[in-house]
Amino acid sequence: MIVEFLLFAVLAALGTWRARRYALSRALVDEPGERRSHSVATPRGGGIAIVAVVVLGCVLALFRGQAPVLPLLAFAAGMVAIALVGWLDDHRPLSARARFAVHVLASALFAAAWLAETGSWAAATVAFGAGIALTNVWNFMDGINGIAASQAACVAAAVLVVGVDGWALVALAVAAGCVGFLPFNFPGAQIFMGDVGSGALGFALAMLTAVAVSDRDSASTAMLALALSAFLIDAALTLLRRVIRGEQWWTPHTQHAYQVCARRWGHAPVTISYCAWAVLSVLIARRVGAGPPAVMGGVIAAWYISGVVLWLWLQRAGAGRLRMDPTVTKD
């Protein structure tokens, strides 16, 4: 597995370097603005390298006979479809409805394949719902240097710890692809992931999570629920607040807690803090994994409540600092 990890990471790094050259040649650049968290024009679309590496992982898993063929093909096809619509959106903005329709179709495709494989409507429903949710969560949360790729690597690592029969090579490709991409995106950003990468990465994590929790013990579910908590809490609460305010929640903004924190403390400390939260959550899940389901349910509830309280405090502290100090600017 070490050899495959290094291969995937190196290929992702080379692909990101090539994607940067392509983006610069085509003027695919994100300009700074009120709805952005960066102050320097930066090329986008580097996430295509991660997608290519994950597809390679699927091909290798297919030839080795490690994963069920139909779900694996549906996984690859769905991810490529989401990456393609993201790639088109990176070149020329598409409507939110068109992108969402592709997300639904890709999730439905895998859910149908997973239903055929497992015979479980519950497992298929989890796959469908997770696909739509995490595809958009990762798109929403890809707003500062390194945060989307590092969180994805943490979640993919948690999937590997949980164990995914036949899918380990795919999860390894996700983690390694993110590691290969990160030097170009963190701590300073030479290129952004773009919609081509964020949506496809969220979809890949959703499907791997659905596979990992199918017919497994509650400890596995607890570990992945906690590993995803940072992004789920920030995305859900920010979305809820925007809906309550009557805002166009699907449009770009800088209201997430990680964006508020980045304006105050900078991108790198925030990304590292989110990683620390994910790692700590996995360690806690492993610690309580042998306990009864009621205990694990209580731990999950307590962890998410703590995250909600922290989100509220960060939003208030960050907003207060900006009101008091008008010289604070975006990184």
PDB file of N, CA, C and O in Angstrom, residues 10-39:
ATOM      1  N   VAL A  10       2.541  11.228  -6.129  1.00  0.00           N
ATOM      2  CA  VAL A  10       3.427  11.825  -7.142  1.00  0.00           C
ATOM      3  C   VAL A  10       2.638  12.184  -8.398  1.00  0.00           C
ATOM      4  O   VAL A  10       2.803  13.278  -8.971  1.00  0.00           O
ATOM      5  N   LEU A  11       1.770  11.289  -8.837  1.00  0.00           N
ATOM      6  CA  LEU A  11       0.958  11.576 -10.023  1.00  0.00           C
ATOM      7  C   LEU A  11       0.034  12.762  -9.791  1.00  0.00           C
ATOM      8  O   LEU A  11      -0.166  13.587 -10.694  1.00  0.00           O
ATOM      9  N   ALA A  12      -0.520  12.869  -8.596  1.00  0.00           N
ATOM     10  CA  ALA A  12      -1.377  14.014  -8.282  1.00  0.00           C
ATOM     11  C   ALA A  12      -0.584  15.313  -8.300  1.00  0.00           C
ATOM     12  O   ALA A  12      -1.071  16.345  -8.789  1.00  0.00           O
ATOM     13  N   ALA A  13       0.635  15.276  -7.771  1.00  0.00           N
ATOM     14  CA  ALA A  13       1.475  16.475  -7.778  1.00  0.00           C
ATOM     15  C   ALA A  13       1.815  16.891  -9.207  1.00  0.00           C
ATOM     16  O   ALA A  13       1.729  18.075  -9.564  1.00  0.00           O
ATOM     17  N   LEU A  14       2.187  15.917 -10.033  1.00  0.00           N
ATOM     18  CA  LEU A  14       2.503  16.229 -11.435  1.00  0.00           C
ATOM     19  C   LEU A  14       1.263  16.743 -12.161  1.00  0.00           C
ATOM     20  O   LEU A  14       1.339  17.689 -12.957  1.00  0.00           O
ATOM     21  N   GLY A  15       0.121  16.134 -11.897  1.00  0.00           N
ATOM     22  CA  GLY A  15      -1.111  16.577 -12.536  1.00  0.00           C
ATOM     23  C   GLY A  15      -1.512  17.975 -12.105  1.00  0.00           C
ATOM     24  O   GLY A  15      -2.002  18.766 -12.920  1.00  0.00           O
ATOM     25  N   THR A  16      -1.298  18.296 -10.836  1.00  0.00           N
ATOM     26  CA  THR A  16      -1.620  19.637 -10.353  1.00  0.00           C
ATOM     27  C   THR A  16      -0.704  20.675 -11.006  1.00  0.00           C
ATOM     28  O   THR A  16      -1.155  21.771 -11.391  1.00  0.00           O
ATOM     29  N   TRP A  17       0.577  20.338 -11.122  1.00  0.00           N
ATOM     30  CA  TRP A  17       1.519  21.237 -11.793  1.00  0.00           C
ATOM     31  C   TRP A  17       1.094  21.495 -13.231  1.00  0.00           C
ATOM     32  O   TRP A  17       1.106  22.631 -13.703  1.00  0.00           O
ATOM     33  N   ARG A  18       0.662  20.420 -13.925  1.00  0.00           N
ATOM     34  CA  ARG A  18       0.222  20.572 -15.316  1.00  0.00           C
ATOM     35  C   ARG A  18      -1.081  21.365 -15.383  1.00  0.00           C
ATOM     36  O   ARG A  18      -1.264  22.197 -16.287  1.00  0.00           O
ATOM     37  N   ALA A  19      -1.990  21.129 -14.437  1.00  0.00           N
ATOM     38  CA  ALA A  19      -3.255  21.860 -14.419  1.00  0.00           C
ATOM     39  C   ALA A  19      -3.021  23.349 -14.195  1.00  0.00           C
ATOM     40  O   ALA A  19      -3.732  24.188 -14.758  1.00  0.00           O
ATOM     41  N   ARG A  20      -2.016  23.686 -13.401  1.00  0.00           N
ATOM     42  CA  ARG A  20      -1.709  25.092 -13.166  1.00  0.00           C
ATOM     43  C   ARG A  20      -1.228  25.770 -14.451  1.00  0.00           C
ATOM     44  O   ARG A  20      -1.639  26.898 -14.756  1.00  0.00           O
ATOM     45  N   ARG A  21      -0.381  25.082 -15.189  1.00  0.00           N
ATOM     46  CA  ARG A  21       0.083  25.641 -16.456  1.00  0.00           C
ATOM     47  C   ARG A  21      -1.085  25.837 -17.424  1.00  0.00           C
ATOM     48  O   ARG A  21      -1.163  26.867 -18.117  1.00  0.00           O
ATOM     49  N   TYR A  22      -1.978  24.868 -17.454  1.00  0.00           N
ATOM     50  CA  TYR A  22      -3.151  24.975 -18.326  1.00  0.00           C
ATOM     51  C   TYR A  22      -4.024  26.151 -17.911  1.00  0.00           C
ATOM     52  O   TYR A  22      -4.472  26.940 -18.754  1.00  0.00           O
ATOM     53  N   ALA A  23      -4.276  26.278 -16.598  1.00  0.00           N
ATOM     54  CA  ALA A  23      -5.137  27.357 -16.115  1.00  0.00           C
ATOM     55  C   ALA A  23      -4.560  28.728 -16.448  1.00  0.00           C
ATOM     56  O   ALA A  23      -5.285  29.646 -16.846  1.00  0.00           O
ATOM     57  N   LEU A  24      -3.252  28.871 -16.280  1.00  0.00           N
ATOM     58  CA  LEU A  24      -2.617  30.155 -16.601  1.00  0.00           C
ATOM     59  C   LEU A  24      -2.693  30.451 -18.095  1.00  0.00           C
ATOM     60  O   LEU A  24      -2.897  31.601 -18.495  1.00  0.00           O
ATOM     61  N   SER A  25      -2.553  29.422 -18.918  1.00  0.00           N
ATOM     62  CA  SER A  25      -2.600  29.631 -20.370  1.00  0.00           C
ATOM     63  C   SER A  25      -3.997  30.005 -20.846  1.00  0.00           C
ATOM     64  O   SER A  25      -4.157  30.678 -21.859  1.00  0.00           O
ATOM     65  N   ARG A  26      -5.028  29.541 -20.108  1.00  0.00           N
ATOM     66  CA  ARG A  26      -6.416  29.834 -20.485  1.00  0.00           C
ATOM     67  C   ARG A  26      -7.023  30.953 -19.648  1.00  0.00           C
ATOM     68  O   ARG A  26      -8.219  31.220 -19.778  1.00  0.00           O
ATOM     69  N   ALA A  27      -6.232  31.575 -18.797  1.00  0.00           N
ATOM     70  CA  ALA A  27      -6.715  32.657 -17.926  1.00  0.00           C
ATOM     71  C   ALA A  27      -7.863  32.198 -17.041  1.00  0.00           C
ATOM     72  O   ALA A  27      -8.813  32.956 -16.776  1.00  0.00           O
ATOM     73  N   LEU A  28      -7.782  30.945 -16.573  1.00  0.00           N
ATOM     74  CA  LEU A  28      -8.769  30.435 -15.605  1.00  0.00           C
ATOM     75  C   LEU A  28      -8.301  30.845 -14.220  1.00  0.00           C
ATOM     76  O   LEU A  28      -7.578  30.118 -13.534  1.00  0.00           O
ATOM     77  N   VAL A  29      -8.719  32.019 -13.796  1.00  0.00           N
ATOM     78  CA  VAL A  29      -8.197  32.628 -12.584  1.00  0.00           C
ATOM     79  C   VAL A  29      -9.342  33.134 -11.726  1.00  0.00           C
ATOM     80  O   VAL A  29     -10.309  33.711 -12.225  1.00  0.00           O
ATOM     81  N   ASP A  30      -9.241  32.890 -10.424  1.00  0.00           N
ATOM     82  CA  ASP A  30     -10.187  33.459  -9.466  1.00  0.00           C
ATOM     83  C   ASP A  30      -9.654  34.805  -9.001  1.00  0.00           C
ATOM     84  O   ASP A  30      -8.584  34.886  -8.376  1.00  0.00           O
ATOM     85  N   GLU A  31     -10.395  35.852  -9.301  1.00  0.00           N
ATOM     86  CA  GLU A  31     -10.013  37.196  -8.884  1.00  0.00           C
ATOM     87  C   GLU A  31     -10.500  37.465  -7.463  1.00  0.00           C
ATOM     88  O   GLU A  31     -11.525  36.936  -7.042  1.00  0.00           O
ATOM     89  N   PRO A  32      -9.781  38.267  -6.705  1.00  0.00           N
ATOM     90  CA  PRO A  32     -10.245  38.633  -5.358  1.00  0.00           C
ATOM     91  C   PRO A  32     -11.564  39.397  -5.432  1.00  0.00           C
ATOM     92  O   PRO A  32     -11.898  39.999  -6.453  1.00  0.00           O
ATOM     93  N   GLY A  33     -12.314  39.351  -4.360  1.00  0.00           N
ATOM     94  CA  GLY A  33     -13.579  40.070  -4.318  1.00  0.00           C
ATOM     95  C   GLY A  33     -14.223  39.944  -2.958  1.00  0.00           C
ATOM     96  O   GLY A  33     -13.721  39.254  -2.065  1.00  0.00           O
ATOM     97  N   GLU A  34     -15.353  40.597  -2.797  1.00  0.00           N
ATOM     98  CA  GLU A  34     -16.046  40.592  -1.510  1.00  0.00           C
ATOM     99  C   GLU A  34     -16.513  39.197  -1.118  1.00  0.00           C
ATOM    100  O   GLU A  34     -16.668  38.894   0.060  1.00  0.00           O
ATOM    101  N   ARG A  35     -16.759  38.348  -2.097  1.00  0.00           N
ATOM    102  CA  ARG A  35     -17.246  37.001  -1.817  1.00  0.00           C
ATOM    103  C   ARG A  35     -16.127  35.971  -1.911  1.00  0.00           C
ATOM    104  O   ARG A  35     -16.370  34.789  -2.109  1.00  0.00           O
ATOM    105  N   ARG A  36     -14.898  36.417  -1.803  1.00  0.00           N
ATOM    106  CA  ARG A  36     -13.746  35.524  -1.845  1.00  0.00           C
ATOM    107  C   ARG A  36     -12.919  35.708  -0.573  1.00  0.00           C
ATOM    108  O   ARG A  36     -12.965  36.770   0.058  1.00  0.00           O
ATOM    109  N   SER A  37     -12.140  34.675  -0.234  1.00  0.00           N
ATOM    110  CA  SER A  37     -11.297  34.744   0.956  1.00  0.00           C
ATOM    111  C   SER A  37      -9.823  34.871   0.602  1.00  0.00           C
ATOM    112  O   SER A  37      -8.963  34.558   1.410  1.00  0.00           O
ATOM    113  N   HIS A  38      -9.526  35.320  -0.604  1.00  0.00           N
ATOM    114  CA  HIS A  38      -8.132  35.507  -0.993  1.00  0.00           C
ATOM    115  C   HIS A  38      -7.965  36.908  -1.570  1.00  0.00           C
ATOM    116  O   HIS A  38      -8.934  37.549  -1.992  1.00  0.00           O
ATOM    117  N   SER A  39      -6.732  37.387  -1.582  1.00  0.00           N
ATOM    118  CA  SER A  39      -6.461  38.753  -2.030  1.00  0.00           C
ATOM    119  C   SER A  39      -5.574  38.801  -3.267  1.00  0.00           C
ATOM    120  O   SER A  39      -5.246  39.887  -3.742  1.00  0.00           O
TER     121      SER A  39
END
